[in-house]
Amino acid sequence: MPHFLDIHKTAPAALRGMIDSARMMKSARNGRPKGTPDDDQPLDGRMVALIFEKPSTRTRVSFDVGVRQMGGQTMVLSGSEMQLGHGETIADTARVLSRYVDLIMIRTFDESVLLEMAEYADVPVINGLTNRTHPCQIMADILTFEEHRGPIAGKKVVWSGDGNNVCASFLHAAGQFGFDFTFTGPPPLDPEAEFVALAREKGRRIEIERDPLRAVEGADLVVTDTWVSMHDSQSTKERRHNQLRAYQVNERLMAAAKPDALFMHCLPAHREDEVTSAVMDGPHSVIFDEAENRLHAQKAVLRWCLGV
Ligand code: CP
């Protein structure tokens, strides 16, 4: 079953095919109004369930619009309103939904929910974010980098801040797409050692550098994310801010990267915390291309999962 569960679980050739397909589909729309269908309607007659156990703006809207542009239909389901949130097992939910829909996209907390859904579903399952990873985001980020700067292979990506779920998927992508990756942040918030080891096994240069100014030397891309993720307790906010203040992406940090370095953030951002407005709205930033590319990249993921 072609599930899209994580970047390191998907073959590099398939990932490359999805990025190329996304670029072609984006170009084929050629600036037409967002609500008009694509010329090609590969999802005609297909029904997609979009399950959200956590809030979302980009993932929810981009999946919904993407399916519709390709001729399919969607139903957006909130976990708390389903029996899933009232004791029905994930396995039974997966079996039942498979009788109604052609594909399930789920955003959930614990990765085990995603994995159980995939194990028991008879249709493809897409990871729309768990506490551990966020692969769809990174597909959009690769597409965005390559649109602006060409192939990402051999480039240096620097993550500044919390080694969270988005950082984890970047590490997976380093191994699969062949770029180097430096994490800069405080030790308690390092990315999972297992993911660092996995990327190193694939031959990539993966570094952990505590000094953010040294970390970004030679960087082609600087990335950060919110200091308090959706699954983190708000009580950690003050401690996180103290731990991460030195890792804010600001003009001084960007000036230490390559002159043509790009800046990305998956959004939503907390302006003046993890990144300043001067960087978000400045010449290095491609954050809104990145947000748009969620749409195009996920259309390619959907097609790959459904084999259409
Ligand atoms: N980047 C991202 O996943 O955004 P949403 O939480 O709005 O979906």
Coordinates of C-alpha atoms and ligand atoms in Angstrom, one line a residue:
M1 CA 0.0 0.0 0.0
P2 CA 1.6 3.3 -1.0
H3 CA 1.2 5.2 2.2
F4 CA 3.1 8.5 2.6
L5 CA 4.1 8.2 6.3
D6 CA 7.6 9.7 6.3
I7 CA 10.3 10.9 4.0
H8 CA 12.8 8.3 5.1
K9 CA 10.2 5.6 4.5
T10 CA 9.7 6.6 0.8
A11 CA 12.3 5.8 -1.9
P12 CA 14.4 8.7 -3.2
A13 CA 13.3 8.0 -6.8
A14 CA 9.6 8.3 -5.7
L15 CA 10.3 11.5 -3.8
R16 CA 12.1 13.0 -6.8
G17 CA 9.2 12.0 -9.0
M18 CA 6.8 13.8 -6.7
I19 CA 8.8 17.0 -6.7
D20 CA 9.1 17.0 -10.5
S21 CA 5.4 16.2 -10.8
A22 CA 4.5 19.1 -8.4
R23 CA 6.6 21.5 -10.4
M24 CA 4.9 20.5 -13.6
M25 CA 1.4 20.7 -12.1
K26 CA 2.1 24.1 -10.7
S27 CA 3.4 25.4 -14.0
A28 CA 0.4 23.9 -15.9
R29 CA -2.0 26.0 -13.8
N30 CA -0.3 29.0 -15.3
G31 CA -1.9 31.6 -12.9
R32 CA -5.5 30.6 -13.5
P33 CA -8.0 31.2 -10.7
K34 CA -7.5 28.9 -7.7
G35 CA -11.0 27.4 -7.9
T36 CA -10.8 26.3 -11.5
P37 CA -10.1 22.6 -12.2
D38 CA -6.8 21.4 -13.6
D39 CA -6.8 20.3 -17.2
D40 CA -6.0 16.9 -16.0
Q41 CA -8.6 15.4 -13.5
P42 CA -6.7 12.4 -12.1
L43 CA -8.9 12.3 -8.9
D44 CA -12.2 12.3 -10.7
G45 CA -14.6 10.1 -8.7
R46 CA -12.2 9.8 -5.8
M47 CA -13.2 10.7 -2.2
V48 CA -10.5 11.8 0.3
A49 CA -11.0 12.0 4.1
L50 CA -9.0 14.7 5.9
I51 CA -8.9 14.0 9.6
F52 CA -7.6 16.7 12.0
E53 CA -7.0 16.0 15.7
K54 CA -5.0 19.3 15.9
P55 CA -5.6 22.8 14.5
S56 CA -4.5 23.6 10.9
T57 CA -4.7 26.4 8.4
R58 CA -2.3 25.4 5.6
T59 CA -2.6 21.7 5.7
R60 CA -6.4 21.7 5.8
V61 CA -6.9 24.3 3.0
S62 CA -4.1 23.1 0.7
F63 CA -5.2 19.5 0.8
D64 CA -8.9 20.4 0.3
V65 CA -8.1 22.8 -2.6
G66 CA -5.6 20.3 -4.2
V67 CA -8.0 17.4 -4.2
R68 CA -10.8 19.6 -5.8
Q69 CA -8.4 21.0 -8.4
M70 CA -7.7 17.4 -9.5
G71 CA -11.4 16.5 -9.7
G72 CA -11.8 14.7 -6.4
Q73 CA -14.0 15.4 -3.4
T74 CA -13.1 15.8 0.3
M75 CA -14.6 15.5 3.7
V76 CA -12.9 17.3 6.5
L77 CA -13.3 15.5 9.9
S78 CA -12.4 16.7 13.3
G79 CA -11.1 13.9 15.6
S80 CA -13.2 15.0 18.5
E81 CA -16.4 14.9 16.5
M82 CA -15.7 11.3 15.3
Q83 CA -16.2 8.1 17.3
L84 CA -12.4 8.0 17.2
G85 CA -12.4 10.6 19.9
H86 CA -14.9 8.6 22.0
G87 CA -13.3 5.3 22.3
E88 CA -13.7 3.6 18.9
T89 CA -10.3 2.0 18.1
I90 CA -8.1 3.4 15.4
A91 CA -8.0 0.0 13.7
D92 CA -11.8 -0.1 13.5
T93 CA -11.9 3.5 12.3
A94 CA -9.4 2.6 9.6
R95 CA -11.4 -0.4 8.4
V96 CA -14.6 1.5 8.3
L97 CA -13.3 4.6 6.5
S98 CA -11.6 2.3 3.9
R99 CA -15.1 1.2 2.9
Y100 CA -16.1 4.8 2.1
V101 CA -13.1 6.7 0.9
D102 CA -10.1 6.3 -1.4
L103 CA -7.5 7.9 0.8
I104 CA -7.1 9.1 4.4
M105 CA -5.0 12.1 5.4
I106 CA -4.6 12.4 9.2
R107 CA -3.0 15.0 11.4
T108 CA -2.7 13.6 14.9
F109 CA -0.7 13.7 18.1
D110 CA 1.0 10.4 18.7
E111 CA 2.8 8.7 15.8
S112 CA 1.3 5.4 16.9
V113 CA -2.2 6.6 15.7
L114 CA -0.9 7.3 12.2
L115 CA 0.9 3.9 12.1
E116 CA -2.1 2.0 13.3
M117 CA -4.3 3.8 10.8
A118 CA -1.9 2.8 8.0
E119 CA -1.7 -0.8 9.3
Y120 CA -5.4 -1.4 9.2
A121 CA -6.6 0.8 6.3
D122 CA -7.1 -0.7 2.9
V123 CA -6.5 2.7 1.3
P124 CA -3.4 4.9 1.3
V125 CA -2.7 7.0 4.4
I126 CA -0.9 10.4 4.4
N127 CA 0.9 11.8 7.4
G128 CA -0.5 15.4 7.8
L129 CA 1.8 15.9 10.9
T130 CA 2.4 14.0 14.1
N131 CA 4.3 15.1 17.2
R132 CA 7.3 13.4 15.6
T133 CA 7.4 14.3 11.9
H134 CA 5.8 16.5 9.2
P135 CA 6.8 15.1 5.8
C136 CA 4.3 17.0 3.6
Q137 CA 5.8 20.3 4.8
I138 CA 9.3 19.2 3.8
M139 CA 8.2 18.2 0.3
A140 CA 6.9 21.8 -0.1
D141 CA 10.2 23.1 1.2
I142 CA 12.3 21.1 -1.2
L143 CA 10.1 22.2 -4.1
T144 CA 10.5 25.8 -2.9
F145 CA 14.3 25.7 -2.5
E146 CA 14.7 24.1 -6.0
E147 CA 12.4 26.7 -7.6
H148 CA 14.7 29.5 -6.3
R149 CA 18.1 27.9 -6.3
G150 CA 18.1 24.7 -8.4
P151 CA 19.0 21.2 -7.1
I152 CA 19.2 20.9 -3.3
A153 CA 21.7 18.0 -3.4
G154 CA 25.0 19.1 -2.0
K155 CA 23.6 22.3 -0.4
K156 CA 23.9 23.2 3.3
V157 CA 20.6 23.6 5.3
V158 CA 20.8 25.0 8.8
W159 CA 18.0 24.6 11.4
S160 CA 18.1 27.1 14.2
G161 CA 15.9 26.6 17.3
D162 CA 13.9 23.6 18.6
G163 CA 14.7 20.2 17.1
N164 CA 11.0 19.5 16.6
N165 CA 8.9 17.4 14.2
V166 CA 9.6 19.7 11.2
C167 CA 13.3 19.5 12.0
A168 CA 13.0 15.7 12.1
S169 CA 11.5 15.6 8.6
F170 CA 14.3 17.9 7.3
L171 CA 16.8 15.4 8.7
H172 CA 15.0 12.6 6.9
A173 CA 15.1 14.6 3.7
A174 CA 18.9 15.3 4.1
G175 CA 19.4 11.5 3.7
Q176 CA 17.0 11.0 0.8
F177 CA 17.7 14.2 -1.2
G178 CA 21.4 14.4 -0.5
F179 CA 22.0 17.7 1.3
D180 CA 24.0 18.6 4.4
F181 CA 22.2 19.6 7.6
T182 CA 23.4 21.6 10.6
F183 CA 21.3 21.8 13.8
T184 CA 21.9 24.8 16.1
G185 CA 20.0 25.0 19.3
P186 CA 20.4 24.1 23.0
P187 CA 21.1 20.5 24.0
P188 CA 17.7 19.7 25.6
L189 CA 16.0 20.5 22.3
D190 CA 18.3 18.5 20.0
P191 CA 16.6 16.4 17.3
E192 CA 16.2 12.8 18.0
A193 CA 19.5 10.9 18.0
E194 CA 17.9 8.1 15.9
F195 CA 17.1 10.6 13.1
V196 CA 20.6 12.1 13.2
A197 CA 22.2 8.7 13.0
L198 CA 19.9 7.7 10.1
A199 CA 20.9 10.8 8.0
R200 CA 24.6 10.1 8.8
E201 CA 24.2 6.5 7.7
K202 CA 23.1 7.8 4.3
G203 CA 26.4 9.5 4.0
R204 CA 25.3 13.1 4.7
R205 CA 27.3 15.6 6.7
I206 CA 25.0 16.2 9.8
E207 CA 26.4 18.6 12.4
I208 CA 25.2 19.9 15.8
E209 CA 26.8 23.3 16.4
R210 CA 25.8 25.3 19.6
D211 CA 27.0 28.6 18.2
P212 CA 24.4 29.9 15.8
L213 CA 26.7 32.3 14.0
R214 CA 29.2 29.5 13.3
A215 CA 26.4 27.2 12.3
V216 CA 25.1 29.4 9.5
E217 CA 28.5 29.9 7.9
G218 CA 28.1 28.7 4.3
A219 CA 24.4 28.1 4.7
D220 CA 22.3 28.0 1.5
L221 CA 19.1 27.8 3.5
V222 CA 18.2 28.8 7.1
V223 CA 15.1 27.4 8.7
T224 CA 13.3 27.8 12.0
D225 CA 10.0 27.1 13.6
T226 CA 7.9 28.1 16.5
W227 CA 9.5 27.7 19.9
V228 CA 6.4 26.1 21.5
S229 CA 4.8 23.5 19.2
M230 CA 1.1 22.5 19.3
H231 CA 1.9 19.4 21.4
D232 CA 4.1 21.3 23.9
S233 CA 2.6 22.5 27.2
Q234 CA 2.1 26.2 27.3
S235 CA 3.7 26.1 30.8
T236 CA 7.0 25.5 29.0
K237 CA 6.7 28.8 27.2
E238 CA 8.9 30.9 29.4
R239 CA 11.6 28.2 29.8
R240 CA 11.6 27.7 26.0
H241 CA 12.0 31.4 25.3
N242 CA 15.0 31.6 27.7
Q243 CA 16.6 28.5 26.1
L244 CA 16.0 29.6 22.6
R245 CA 16.5 33.4 22.6
A246 CA 20.1 33.1 21.3
Y247 CA 18.8 31.1 18.3
Q248 CA 16.4 33.7 17.0
V249 CA 16.7 34.2 13.2
N250 CA 17.4 37.9 12.7
E251 CA 19.3 40.0 10.3
R252 CA 22.6 39.5 12.1
L253 CA 22.2 35.7 11.8
M254 CA 21.2 35.9 8.1
A255 CA 24.2 38.1 7.4
A256 CA 26.5 35.3 8.6
A257 CA 25.0 32.9 6.0
K258 CA 25.7 32.9 2.3
P259 CA 24.7 36.2 0.7
D260 CA 22.0 34.5 -1.4
A261 CA 20.8 32.2 1.4
L262 CA 17.1 31.6 1.6
F263 CA 15.0 31.8 4.8
M264 CA 12.1 29.4 5.4
H265 CA 9.5 28.9 8.2
C266 CA 6.6 26.4 7.9
L267 CA 4.3 28.9 9.6
P268 CA 2.5 29.9 11.7
A269 CA 5.3 32.1 13.0
H270 CA 5.5 34.1 16.2
R271 CA 7.1 37.3 14.9
E272 CA 9.9 38.7 17.0
D273 CA 10.3 35.4 18.9
E274 CA 11.9 32.7 16.7
V275 CA 12.3 35.1 13.8
T276 CA 12.1 38.8 13.3
S277 CA 9.7 40.6 10.9
A278 CA 12.8 42.1 9.2
V279 CA 13.8 38.5 8.1
M280 CA 10.3 37.2 7.5
D281 CA 9.5 40.1 5.2
G282 CA 13.1 40.6 4.0
P283 CA 15.0 39.7 0.8
H284 CA 16.0 36.2 1.9
S285 CA 12.5 35.1 2.8
V286 CA 10.5 32.7 0.7
I287 CA 7.9 31.8 3.3
F288 CA 4.8 32.5 1.3
D289 CA 6.1 30.6 -1.8
E290 CA 6.7 27.8 0.8
A291 CA 3.1 28.0 2.0
E292 CA 1.8 28.0 -1.5
N293 CA 3.9 25.0 -2.4
R294 CA 2.1 22.9 0.2
L295 CA -0.7 22.8 -2.4
H296 CA 1.4 21.7 -5.3
A297 CA 3.6 19.3 -3.4
Q298 CA 0.7 17.5 -1.8
K299 CA -1.1 17.2 -5.1
A300 CA 1.9 15.2 -6.2
V301 CA 1.9 13.1 -3.0
L302 CA -1.9 12.4 -3.5
R303 CA -1.3 11.2 -7.1
W304 CA 1.6 9.0 -6.0
C305 CA -0.4 7.4 -3.3
L306 CA -3.3 6.7 -5.6
G307 CA -1.1 5.8 -8.6
V308 CA -2.9 8.2 -10.9
Ligands
CP1 N1 2.8 24.4 8.4 C1 1.6 23.8 8.8 O1 1.5 22.6 8.8 O2 0.6 24.7 8.9 P1 -0.8 24.4 9.6 O3 -0.6 24.0 11.0 O4 -1.6 25.7 9.4 O5 -1.4 23.3 8.8

